[in-house]
CSV table of C-alpha atoms in Angstrom, one decimal:
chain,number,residue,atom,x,y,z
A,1,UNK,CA,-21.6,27.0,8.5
A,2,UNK,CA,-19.6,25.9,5.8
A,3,UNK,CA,-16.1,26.5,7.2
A,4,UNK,CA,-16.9,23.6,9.8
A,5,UNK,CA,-17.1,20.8,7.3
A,6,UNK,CA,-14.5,22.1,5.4
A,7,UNK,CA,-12.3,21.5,8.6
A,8,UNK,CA,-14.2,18.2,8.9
A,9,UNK,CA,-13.3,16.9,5.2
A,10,UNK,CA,-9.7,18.1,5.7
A,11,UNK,CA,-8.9,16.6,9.0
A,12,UNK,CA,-10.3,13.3,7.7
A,13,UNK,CA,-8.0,13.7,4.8
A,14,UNK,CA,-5.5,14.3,6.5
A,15,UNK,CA,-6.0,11.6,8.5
A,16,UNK,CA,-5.7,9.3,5.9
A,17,UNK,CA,-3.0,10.2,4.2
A,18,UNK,CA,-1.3,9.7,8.0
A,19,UNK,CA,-2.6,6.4,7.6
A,20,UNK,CA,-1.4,6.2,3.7
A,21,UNK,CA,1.8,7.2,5.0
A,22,UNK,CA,2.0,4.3,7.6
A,23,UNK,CA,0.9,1.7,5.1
A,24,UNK,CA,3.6,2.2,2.7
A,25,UNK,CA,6.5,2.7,5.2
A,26,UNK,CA,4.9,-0.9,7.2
A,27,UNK,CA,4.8,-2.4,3.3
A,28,UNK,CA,8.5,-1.4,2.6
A,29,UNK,CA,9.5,-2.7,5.9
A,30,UNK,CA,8.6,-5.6,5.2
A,31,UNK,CA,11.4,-5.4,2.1
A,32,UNK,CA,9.0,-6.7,-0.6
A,33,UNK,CA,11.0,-8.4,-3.8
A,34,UNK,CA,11.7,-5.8,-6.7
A,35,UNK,CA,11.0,-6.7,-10.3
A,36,UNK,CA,12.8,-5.7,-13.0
A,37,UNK,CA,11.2,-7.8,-15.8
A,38,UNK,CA,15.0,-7.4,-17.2
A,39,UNK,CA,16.4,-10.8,-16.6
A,40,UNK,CA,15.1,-14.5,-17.4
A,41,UNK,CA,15.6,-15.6,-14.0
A,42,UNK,CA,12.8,-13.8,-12.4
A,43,UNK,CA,9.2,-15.3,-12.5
A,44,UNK,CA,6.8,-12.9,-12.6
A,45,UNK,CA,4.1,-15.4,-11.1
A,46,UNK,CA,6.7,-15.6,-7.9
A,47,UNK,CA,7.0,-12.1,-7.6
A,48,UNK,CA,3.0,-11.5,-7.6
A,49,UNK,CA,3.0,-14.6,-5.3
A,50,UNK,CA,5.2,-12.8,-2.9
A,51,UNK,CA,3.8,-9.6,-2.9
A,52,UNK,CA,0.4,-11.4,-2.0
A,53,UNK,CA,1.9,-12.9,0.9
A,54,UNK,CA,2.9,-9.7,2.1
A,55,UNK,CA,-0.3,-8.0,1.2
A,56,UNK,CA,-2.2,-10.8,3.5
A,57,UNK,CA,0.0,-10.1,6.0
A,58,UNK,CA,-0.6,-6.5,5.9
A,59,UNK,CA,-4.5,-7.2,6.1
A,60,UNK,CA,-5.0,-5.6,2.1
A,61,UNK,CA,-7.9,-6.7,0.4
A,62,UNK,CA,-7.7,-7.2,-3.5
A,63,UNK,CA,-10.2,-4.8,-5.4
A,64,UNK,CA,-10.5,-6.6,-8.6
């Protein structure tokens, strides 16, 4: 009896991490901005602004 849910809690891991997987490749798709933090032209408030856009767009919801 235990086997079962075993296979139960590991196909619903794995489907998550398929769905993990496809998160991140439809987040870097969307060819986010990269900060460096290593010139004085970039804003870090921009950069967070943009990212925020994309999360919307990707239907995340902030955790705080």
């Amino acid at each position: 009896m235990y086997v079962p849910i075993m296979k139960v809690g590991q196909q619903r891991g794995a489907r998550q991490n398929e769905a993990d997987t496809s998160m991140i490749h439809e987040f870097l798709r969307m060819n986010p901005l990269s900060f460096t933090g290593s010139s004085t032209s970039e804003d870090p408030e921009n950069f967070v602004d943009e990212l925020k856009k994309v999360f919307k767009v990707m239907h995340v919801v902030d955790a705080k």
